[in-house]
Coordinates of N, CA, C and O in Angstrom, one line a residue:
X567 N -228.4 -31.2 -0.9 CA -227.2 -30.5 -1.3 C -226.0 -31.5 -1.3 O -225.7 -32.1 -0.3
X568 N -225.5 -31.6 -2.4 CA -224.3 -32.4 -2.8 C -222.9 -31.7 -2.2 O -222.6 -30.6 -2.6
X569 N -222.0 -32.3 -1.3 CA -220.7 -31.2 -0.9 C -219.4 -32.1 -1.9 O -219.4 -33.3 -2.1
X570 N -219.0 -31.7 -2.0 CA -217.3 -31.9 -3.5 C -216.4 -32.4 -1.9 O -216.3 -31.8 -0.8
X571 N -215.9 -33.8 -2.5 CA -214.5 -34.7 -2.1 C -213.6 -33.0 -1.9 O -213.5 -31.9 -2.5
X572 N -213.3 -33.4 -0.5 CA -211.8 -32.9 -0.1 C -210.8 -32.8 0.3 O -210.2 -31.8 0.7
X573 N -210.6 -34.1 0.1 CA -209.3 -35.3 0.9 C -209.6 -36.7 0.3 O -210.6 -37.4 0.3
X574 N -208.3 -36.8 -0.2 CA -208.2 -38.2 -0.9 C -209.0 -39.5 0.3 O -209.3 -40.6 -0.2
X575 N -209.3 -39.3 1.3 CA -210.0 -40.2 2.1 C -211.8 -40.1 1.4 O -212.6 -41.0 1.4
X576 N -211.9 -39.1 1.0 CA -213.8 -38.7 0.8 C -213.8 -39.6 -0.5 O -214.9 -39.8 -0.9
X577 N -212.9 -39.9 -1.1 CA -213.1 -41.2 -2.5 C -212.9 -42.5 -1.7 O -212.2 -42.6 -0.7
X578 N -213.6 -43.4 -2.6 CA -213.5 -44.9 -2.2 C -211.9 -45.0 -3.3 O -211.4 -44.2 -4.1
X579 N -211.7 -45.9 -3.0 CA -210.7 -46.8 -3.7 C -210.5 -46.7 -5.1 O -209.6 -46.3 -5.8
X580 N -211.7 -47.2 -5.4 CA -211.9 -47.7 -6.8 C -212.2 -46.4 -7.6 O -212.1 -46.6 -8.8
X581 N -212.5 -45.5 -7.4 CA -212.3 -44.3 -8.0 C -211.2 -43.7 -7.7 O -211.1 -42.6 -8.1
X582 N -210.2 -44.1 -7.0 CA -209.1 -44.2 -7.2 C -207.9 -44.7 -8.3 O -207.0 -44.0 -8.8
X583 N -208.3 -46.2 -8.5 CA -207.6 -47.0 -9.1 C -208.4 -46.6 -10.3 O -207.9 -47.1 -11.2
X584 N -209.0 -46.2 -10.5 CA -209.4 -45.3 -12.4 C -209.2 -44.3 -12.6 O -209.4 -44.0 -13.8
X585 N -208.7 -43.3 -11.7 CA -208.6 -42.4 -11.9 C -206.9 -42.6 -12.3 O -206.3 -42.0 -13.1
X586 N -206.3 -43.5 -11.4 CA -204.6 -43.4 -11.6 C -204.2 -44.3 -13.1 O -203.3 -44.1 -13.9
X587 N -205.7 -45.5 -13.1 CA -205.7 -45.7 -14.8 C -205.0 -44.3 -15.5 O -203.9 -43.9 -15.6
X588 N -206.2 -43.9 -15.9 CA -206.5 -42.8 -16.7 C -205.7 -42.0 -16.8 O -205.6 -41.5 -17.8
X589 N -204.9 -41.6 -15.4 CA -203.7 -40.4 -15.7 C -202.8 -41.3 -16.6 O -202.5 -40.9 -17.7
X590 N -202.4 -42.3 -16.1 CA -200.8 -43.0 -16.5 C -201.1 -43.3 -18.0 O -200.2 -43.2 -18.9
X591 N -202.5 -43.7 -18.3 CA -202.9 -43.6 -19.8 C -202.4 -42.5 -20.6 O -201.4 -42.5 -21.3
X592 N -203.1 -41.7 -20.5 CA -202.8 -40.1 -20.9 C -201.5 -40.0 -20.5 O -201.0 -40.2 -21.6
X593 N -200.7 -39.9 -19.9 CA -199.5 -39.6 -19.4 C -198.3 -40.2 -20.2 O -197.3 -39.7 -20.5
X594 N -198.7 -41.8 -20.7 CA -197.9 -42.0 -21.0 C -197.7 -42.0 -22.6 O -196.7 -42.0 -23.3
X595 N -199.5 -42.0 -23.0 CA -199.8 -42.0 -24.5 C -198.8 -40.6 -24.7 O -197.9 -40.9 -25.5
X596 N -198.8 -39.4 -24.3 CA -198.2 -38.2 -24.2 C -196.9 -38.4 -24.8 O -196.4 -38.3 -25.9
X597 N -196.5 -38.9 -23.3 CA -195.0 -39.4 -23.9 C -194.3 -39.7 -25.5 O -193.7 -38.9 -26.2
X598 N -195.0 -41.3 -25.6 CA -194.6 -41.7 -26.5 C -195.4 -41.3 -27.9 O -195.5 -42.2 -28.7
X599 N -196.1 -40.1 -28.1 CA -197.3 -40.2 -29.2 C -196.5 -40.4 -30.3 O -196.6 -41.3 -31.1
X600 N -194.9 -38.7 -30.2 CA -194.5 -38.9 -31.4 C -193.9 -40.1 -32.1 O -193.9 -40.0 -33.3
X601 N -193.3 -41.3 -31.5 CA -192.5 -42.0 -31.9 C -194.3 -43.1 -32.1 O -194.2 -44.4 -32.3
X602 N -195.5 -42.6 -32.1 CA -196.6 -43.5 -32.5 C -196.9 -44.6 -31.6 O -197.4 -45.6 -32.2
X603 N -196.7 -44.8 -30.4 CA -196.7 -45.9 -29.2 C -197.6 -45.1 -28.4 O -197.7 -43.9 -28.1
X604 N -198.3 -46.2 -28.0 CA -199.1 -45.3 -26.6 C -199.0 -46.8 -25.5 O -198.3 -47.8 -25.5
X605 N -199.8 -46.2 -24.6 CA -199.0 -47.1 -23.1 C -199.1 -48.5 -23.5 O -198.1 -49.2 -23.3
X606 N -199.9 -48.8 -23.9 CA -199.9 -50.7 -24.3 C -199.1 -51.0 -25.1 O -198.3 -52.0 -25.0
X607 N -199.1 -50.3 -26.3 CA -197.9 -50.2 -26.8 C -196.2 -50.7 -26.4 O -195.4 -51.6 -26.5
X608 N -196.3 -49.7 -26.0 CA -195.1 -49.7 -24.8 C -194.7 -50.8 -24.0 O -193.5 -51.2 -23.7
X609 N -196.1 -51.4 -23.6 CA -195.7 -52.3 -22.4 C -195.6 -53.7 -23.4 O -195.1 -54.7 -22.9
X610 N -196.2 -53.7 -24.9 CA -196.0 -55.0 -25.8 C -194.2 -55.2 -25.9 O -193.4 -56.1 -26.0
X611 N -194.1 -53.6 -25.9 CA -192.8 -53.4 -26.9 C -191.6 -54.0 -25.8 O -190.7 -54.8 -26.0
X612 N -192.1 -53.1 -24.4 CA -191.0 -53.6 -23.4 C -191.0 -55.4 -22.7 O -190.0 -56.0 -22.3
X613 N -192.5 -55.9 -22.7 CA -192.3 -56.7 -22.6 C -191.5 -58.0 -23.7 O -191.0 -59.0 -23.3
X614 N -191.6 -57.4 -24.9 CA -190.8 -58.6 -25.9 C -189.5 -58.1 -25.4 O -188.8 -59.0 -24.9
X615 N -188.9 -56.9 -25.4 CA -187.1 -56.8 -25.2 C -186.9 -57.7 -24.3 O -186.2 -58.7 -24.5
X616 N -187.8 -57.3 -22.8 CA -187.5 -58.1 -21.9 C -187.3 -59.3 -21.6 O -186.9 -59.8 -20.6
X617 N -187.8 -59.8 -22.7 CA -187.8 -61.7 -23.2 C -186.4 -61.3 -24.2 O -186.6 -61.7 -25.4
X618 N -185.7 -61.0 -24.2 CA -184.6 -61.0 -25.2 C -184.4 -60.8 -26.6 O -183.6 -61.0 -27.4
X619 N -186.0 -59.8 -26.5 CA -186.2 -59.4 -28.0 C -186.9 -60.4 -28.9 O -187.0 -60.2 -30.2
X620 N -187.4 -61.6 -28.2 CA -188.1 -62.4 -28.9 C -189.2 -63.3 -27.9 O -188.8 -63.8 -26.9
X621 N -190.8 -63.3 -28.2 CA -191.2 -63.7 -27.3 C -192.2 -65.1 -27.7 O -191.8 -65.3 -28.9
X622 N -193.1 -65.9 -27.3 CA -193.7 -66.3 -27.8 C -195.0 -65.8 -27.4 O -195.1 -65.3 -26.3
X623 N -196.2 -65.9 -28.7 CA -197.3 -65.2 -28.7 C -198.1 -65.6 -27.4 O -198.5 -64.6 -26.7
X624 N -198.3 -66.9 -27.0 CA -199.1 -67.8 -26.1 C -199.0 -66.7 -24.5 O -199.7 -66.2 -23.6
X625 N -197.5 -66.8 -24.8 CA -196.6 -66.0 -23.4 C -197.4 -64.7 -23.2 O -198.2 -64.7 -22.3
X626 N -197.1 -63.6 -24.0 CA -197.8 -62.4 -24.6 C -199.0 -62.4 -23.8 O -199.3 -61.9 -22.7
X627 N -199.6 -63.0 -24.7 CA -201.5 -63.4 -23.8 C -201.1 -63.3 -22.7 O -200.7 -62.2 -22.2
X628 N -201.1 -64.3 -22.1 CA -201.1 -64.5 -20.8 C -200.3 -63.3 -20.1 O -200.9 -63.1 -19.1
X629 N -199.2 -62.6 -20.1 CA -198.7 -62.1 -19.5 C -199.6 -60.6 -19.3 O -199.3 -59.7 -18.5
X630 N -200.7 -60.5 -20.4 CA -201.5 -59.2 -20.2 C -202.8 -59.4 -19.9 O -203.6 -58.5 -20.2
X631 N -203.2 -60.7 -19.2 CA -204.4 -61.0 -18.5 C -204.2 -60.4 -17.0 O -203.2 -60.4 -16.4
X632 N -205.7 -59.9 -16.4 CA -206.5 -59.5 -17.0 C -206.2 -58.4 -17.6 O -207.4 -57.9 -17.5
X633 N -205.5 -57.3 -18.3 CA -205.2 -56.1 -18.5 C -205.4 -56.0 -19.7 O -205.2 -54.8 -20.0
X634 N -205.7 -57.0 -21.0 CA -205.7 -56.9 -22.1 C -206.7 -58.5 -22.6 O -206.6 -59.5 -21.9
X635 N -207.4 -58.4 -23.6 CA -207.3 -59.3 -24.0 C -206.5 -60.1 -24.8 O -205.5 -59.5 -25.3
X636 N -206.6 -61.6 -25.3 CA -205.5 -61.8 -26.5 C -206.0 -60.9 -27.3 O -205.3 -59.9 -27.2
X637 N -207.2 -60.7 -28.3 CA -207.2 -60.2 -29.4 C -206.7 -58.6 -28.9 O -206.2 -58.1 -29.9
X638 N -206.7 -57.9 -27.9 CA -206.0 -56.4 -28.0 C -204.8 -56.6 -28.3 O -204.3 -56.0 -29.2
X639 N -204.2 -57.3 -27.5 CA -203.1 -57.8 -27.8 C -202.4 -58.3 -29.2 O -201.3 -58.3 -29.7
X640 N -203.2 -58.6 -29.4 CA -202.5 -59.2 -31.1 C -202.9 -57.6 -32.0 O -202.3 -57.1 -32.9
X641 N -203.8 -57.1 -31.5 CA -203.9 -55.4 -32.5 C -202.6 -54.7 -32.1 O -201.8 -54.2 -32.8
X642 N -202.6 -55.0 -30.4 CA -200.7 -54.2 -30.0 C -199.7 -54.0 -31.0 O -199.1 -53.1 -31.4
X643 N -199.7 -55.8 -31.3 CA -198.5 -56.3 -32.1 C -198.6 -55.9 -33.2 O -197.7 -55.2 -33.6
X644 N -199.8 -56.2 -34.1 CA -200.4 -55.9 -35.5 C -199.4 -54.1 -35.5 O -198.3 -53.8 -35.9
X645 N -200.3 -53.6 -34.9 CA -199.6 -51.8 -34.5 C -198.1 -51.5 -34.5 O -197.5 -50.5 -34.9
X646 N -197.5 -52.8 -33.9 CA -196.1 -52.3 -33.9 C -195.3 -53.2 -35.4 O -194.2 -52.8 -35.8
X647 N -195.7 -53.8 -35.7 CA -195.2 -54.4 -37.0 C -195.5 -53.6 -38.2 O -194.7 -53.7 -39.1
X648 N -196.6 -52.8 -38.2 CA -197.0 -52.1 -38.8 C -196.1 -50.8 -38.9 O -195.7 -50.3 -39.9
X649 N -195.9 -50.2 -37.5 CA -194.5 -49.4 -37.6 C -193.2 -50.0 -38.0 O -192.2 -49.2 -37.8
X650 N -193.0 -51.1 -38.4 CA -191.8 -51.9 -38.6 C -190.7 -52.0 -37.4 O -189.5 -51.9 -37.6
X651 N -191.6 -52.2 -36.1 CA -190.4 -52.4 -34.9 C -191.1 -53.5 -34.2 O -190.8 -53.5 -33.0
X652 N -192.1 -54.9 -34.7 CA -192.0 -56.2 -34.7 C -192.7 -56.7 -35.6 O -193.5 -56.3 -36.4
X653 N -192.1 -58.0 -35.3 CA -192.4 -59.0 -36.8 C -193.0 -59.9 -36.0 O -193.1 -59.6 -34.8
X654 N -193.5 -61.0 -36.6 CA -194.2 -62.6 -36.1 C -193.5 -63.4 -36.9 O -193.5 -63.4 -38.1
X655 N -193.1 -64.0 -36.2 CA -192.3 -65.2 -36.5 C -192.5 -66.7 -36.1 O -192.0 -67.4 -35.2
X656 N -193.6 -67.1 -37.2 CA -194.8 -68.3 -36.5 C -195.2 -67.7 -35.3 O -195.5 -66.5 -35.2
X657 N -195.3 -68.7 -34.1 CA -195.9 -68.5 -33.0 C -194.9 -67.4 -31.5 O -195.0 -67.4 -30.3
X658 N -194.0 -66.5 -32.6 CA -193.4 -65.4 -31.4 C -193.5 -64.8 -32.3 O -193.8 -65.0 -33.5
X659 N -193.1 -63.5 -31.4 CA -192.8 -61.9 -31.7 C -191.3 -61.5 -31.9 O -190.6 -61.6 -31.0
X660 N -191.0 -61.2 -32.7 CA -189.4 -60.6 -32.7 C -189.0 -59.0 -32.6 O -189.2 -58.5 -33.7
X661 N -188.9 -58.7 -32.3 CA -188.4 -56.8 -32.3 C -187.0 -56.8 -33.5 O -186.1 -57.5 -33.6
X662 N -187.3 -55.9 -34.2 CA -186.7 -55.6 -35.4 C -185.3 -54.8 -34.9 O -185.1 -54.4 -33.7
X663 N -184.3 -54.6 -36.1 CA -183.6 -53.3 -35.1 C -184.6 -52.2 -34.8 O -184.9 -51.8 -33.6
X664 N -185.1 -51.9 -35.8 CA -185.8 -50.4 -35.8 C -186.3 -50.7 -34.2 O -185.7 -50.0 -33.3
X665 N -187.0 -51.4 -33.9 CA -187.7 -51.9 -32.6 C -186.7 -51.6 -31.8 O -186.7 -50.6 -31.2
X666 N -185.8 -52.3 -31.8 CA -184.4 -52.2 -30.3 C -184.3 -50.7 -30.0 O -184.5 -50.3 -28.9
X667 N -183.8 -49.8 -31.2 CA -183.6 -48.6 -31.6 C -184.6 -47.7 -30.7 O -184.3 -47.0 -29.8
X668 N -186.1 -48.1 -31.2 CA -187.4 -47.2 -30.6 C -187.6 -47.5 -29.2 O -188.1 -46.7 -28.4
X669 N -187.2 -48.8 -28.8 CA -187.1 -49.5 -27.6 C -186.1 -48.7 -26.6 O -186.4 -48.3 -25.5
X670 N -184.8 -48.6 -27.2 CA -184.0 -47.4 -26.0 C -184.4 -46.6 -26.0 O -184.5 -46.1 -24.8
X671 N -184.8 -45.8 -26.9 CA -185.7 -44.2 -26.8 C -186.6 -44.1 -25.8 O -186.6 -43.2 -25.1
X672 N -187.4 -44.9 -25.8 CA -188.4 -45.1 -25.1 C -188.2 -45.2 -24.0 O -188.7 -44.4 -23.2
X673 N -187.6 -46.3 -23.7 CA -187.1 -46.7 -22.0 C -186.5 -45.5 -21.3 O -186.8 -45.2 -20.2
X674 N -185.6 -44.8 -22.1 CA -185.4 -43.2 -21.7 C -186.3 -42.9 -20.8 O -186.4 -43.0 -19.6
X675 N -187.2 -42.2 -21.9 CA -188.3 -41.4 -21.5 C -189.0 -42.3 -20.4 O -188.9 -41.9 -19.3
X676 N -189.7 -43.4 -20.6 CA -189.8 -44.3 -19.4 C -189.1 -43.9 -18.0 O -189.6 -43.5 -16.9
X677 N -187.8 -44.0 -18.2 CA -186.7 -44.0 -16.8 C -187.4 -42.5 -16.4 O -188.2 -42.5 -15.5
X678 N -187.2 -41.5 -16.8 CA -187.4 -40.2 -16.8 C -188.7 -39.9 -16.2 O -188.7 -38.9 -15.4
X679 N -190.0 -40.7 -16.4 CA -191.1 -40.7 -16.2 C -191.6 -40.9 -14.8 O -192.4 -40.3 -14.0
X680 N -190.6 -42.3 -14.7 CA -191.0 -42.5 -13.7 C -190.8 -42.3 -12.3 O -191.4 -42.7 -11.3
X681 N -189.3 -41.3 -12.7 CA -188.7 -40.4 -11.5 C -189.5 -39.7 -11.5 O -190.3 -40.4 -10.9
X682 N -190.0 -38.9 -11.7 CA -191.6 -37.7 -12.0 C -192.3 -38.2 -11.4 O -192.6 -37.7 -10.3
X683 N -193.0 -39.4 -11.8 CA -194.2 -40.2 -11.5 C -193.8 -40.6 -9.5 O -194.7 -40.5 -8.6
X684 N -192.7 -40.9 -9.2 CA -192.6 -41.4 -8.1 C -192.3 -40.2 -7.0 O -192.5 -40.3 -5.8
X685 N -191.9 -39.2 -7.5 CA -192.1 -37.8 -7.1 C -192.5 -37.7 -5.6 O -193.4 -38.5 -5.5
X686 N -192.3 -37.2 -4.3 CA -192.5 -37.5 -2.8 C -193.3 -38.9 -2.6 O -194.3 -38.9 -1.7
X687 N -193.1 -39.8 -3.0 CA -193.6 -41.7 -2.8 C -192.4 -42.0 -2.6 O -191.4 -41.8 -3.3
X688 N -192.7 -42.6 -1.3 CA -191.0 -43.4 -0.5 C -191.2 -44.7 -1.4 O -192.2 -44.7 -2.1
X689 N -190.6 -45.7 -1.4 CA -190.4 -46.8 -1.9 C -191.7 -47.7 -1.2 O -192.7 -48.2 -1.7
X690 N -191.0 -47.8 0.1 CA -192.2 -48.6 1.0 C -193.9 -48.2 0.7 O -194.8 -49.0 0.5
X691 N -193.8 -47.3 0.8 CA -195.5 -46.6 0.2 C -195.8 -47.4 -1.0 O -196.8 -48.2 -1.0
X692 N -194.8 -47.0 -2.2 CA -195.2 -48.0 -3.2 C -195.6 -49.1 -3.1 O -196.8 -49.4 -3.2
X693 N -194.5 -49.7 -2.8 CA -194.9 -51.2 -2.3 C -195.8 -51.5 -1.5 O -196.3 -52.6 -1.9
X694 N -196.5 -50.8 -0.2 CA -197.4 -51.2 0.2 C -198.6 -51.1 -0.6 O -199.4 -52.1 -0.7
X695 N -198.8 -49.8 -1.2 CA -200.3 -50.0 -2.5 C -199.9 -51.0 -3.3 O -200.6 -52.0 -3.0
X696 N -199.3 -51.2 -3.9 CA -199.1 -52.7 -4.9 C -199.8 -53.7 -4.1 O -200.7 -54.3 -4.5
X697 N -199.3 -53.9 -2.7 CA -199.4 -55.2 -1.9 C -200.9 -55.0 -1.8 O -201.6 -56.0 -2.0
X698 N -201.5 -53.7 -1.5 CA -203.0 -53.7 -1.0 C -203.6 -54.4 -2.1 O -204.4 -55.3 -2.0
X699 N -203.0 -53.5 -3.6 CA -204.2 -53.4 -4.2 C -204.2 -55.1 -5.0 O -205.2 -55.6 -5.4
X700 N -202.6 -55.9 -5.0 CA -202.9 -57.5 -5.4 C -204.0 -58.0 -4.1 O -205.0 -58.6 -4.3
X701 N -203.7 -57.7 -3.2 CA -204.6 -58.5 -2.1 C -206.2 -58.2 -2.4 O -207.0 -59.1 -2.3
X702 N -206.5 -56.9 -2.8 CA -207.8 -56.5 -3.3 C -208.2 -57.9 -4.1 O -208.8 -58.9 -3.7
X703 N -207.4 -57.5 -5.7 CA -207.5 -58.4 -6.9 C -207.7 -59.8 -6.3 O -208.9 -60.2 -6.4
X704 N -206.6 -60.5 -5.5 CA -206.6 -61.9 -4.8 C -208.1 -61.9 -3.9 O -208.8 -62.9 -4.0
X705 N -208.5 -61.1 -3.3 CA -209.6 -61.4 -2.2 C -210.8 -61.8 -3.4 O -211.5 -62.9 -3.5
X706 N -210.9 -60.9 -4.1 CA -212.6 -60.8 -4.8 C -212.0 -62.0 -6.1 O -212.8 -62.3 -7.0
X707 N -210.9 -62.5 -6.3 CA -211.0 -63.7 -7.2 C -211.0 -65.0 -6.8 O -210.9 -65.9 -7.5
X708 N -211.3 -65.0 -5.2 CA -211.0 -66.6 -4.5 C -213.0 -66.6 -4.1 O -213.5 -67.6 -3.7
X709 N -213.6 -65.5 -4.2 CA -215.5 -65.9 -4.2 C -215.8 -66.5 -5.7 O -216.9 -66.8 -6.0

């Protein structure tokens, strides 16, 4: 006889950390469907503003390891140029106006989200799962 989890303790971790994947996926693709962005999206789009609206490609990569590969990454971009809110500019990315434009909208709903999302989570709590879960990452990448 099989008995059903009944307290977030009766899961390990790691069906944890896919399961909180998976909501924030869905959660956030939600969000932004209509304006045609979904979370990676998002995080291409916020990360070039955050570079000042222009980034270099090399950067890009690297800043979505392990969470992306280059080549997803370059479909990200491909995706959002394609909506006409970035360009390639040799070896960077530029955000268009249209981009700046879709980029505050966004960040909106973002801000909005994530007061929801942090919903009874003290600050410190946050921060301590972050800390756990880099130490996780750090432990099993130093064997």
């Amino acid at each position: 006889m099989t008995t059903r989890p009944t307290t977030p303790e009766d899961r390990p971790i790691g069906y944890w950390i896919k399961a909180a994947d998976r909501a924030l996926d869905a959660a956030i693709d939600s969000l932004h469907r209509g304006a045609g962005v979904d979370r990676r999206g998002w995080q291409v789009l916020n990360l070039t503003s955050r570079n000042g609206g222009r980034i270099a490609c090399g950067t890009m990569h690297e800043a979505f390891q392990p969470m992306l590969t280059a080549l997803e990454v370059d479909r990200q971009i491909e995706a959002l140029e394609t909506r006409g809110l970035l360009i390639r500019a040799g070896d960077y990315v530029e955000m268009t106006a249209a981009g700046e434009a879709a980029h505050a909208r966004l960040a909106a709903d973002q801000g909005a989200f994530r007061t929801s999302l942090m919903r009874n989570i003290d600050g410190q709590d946050y921060l301590a799962a972050v800390r756990v879960l880099h130490a996780i990452v750090a432990n099993l990448s130093d064997g």
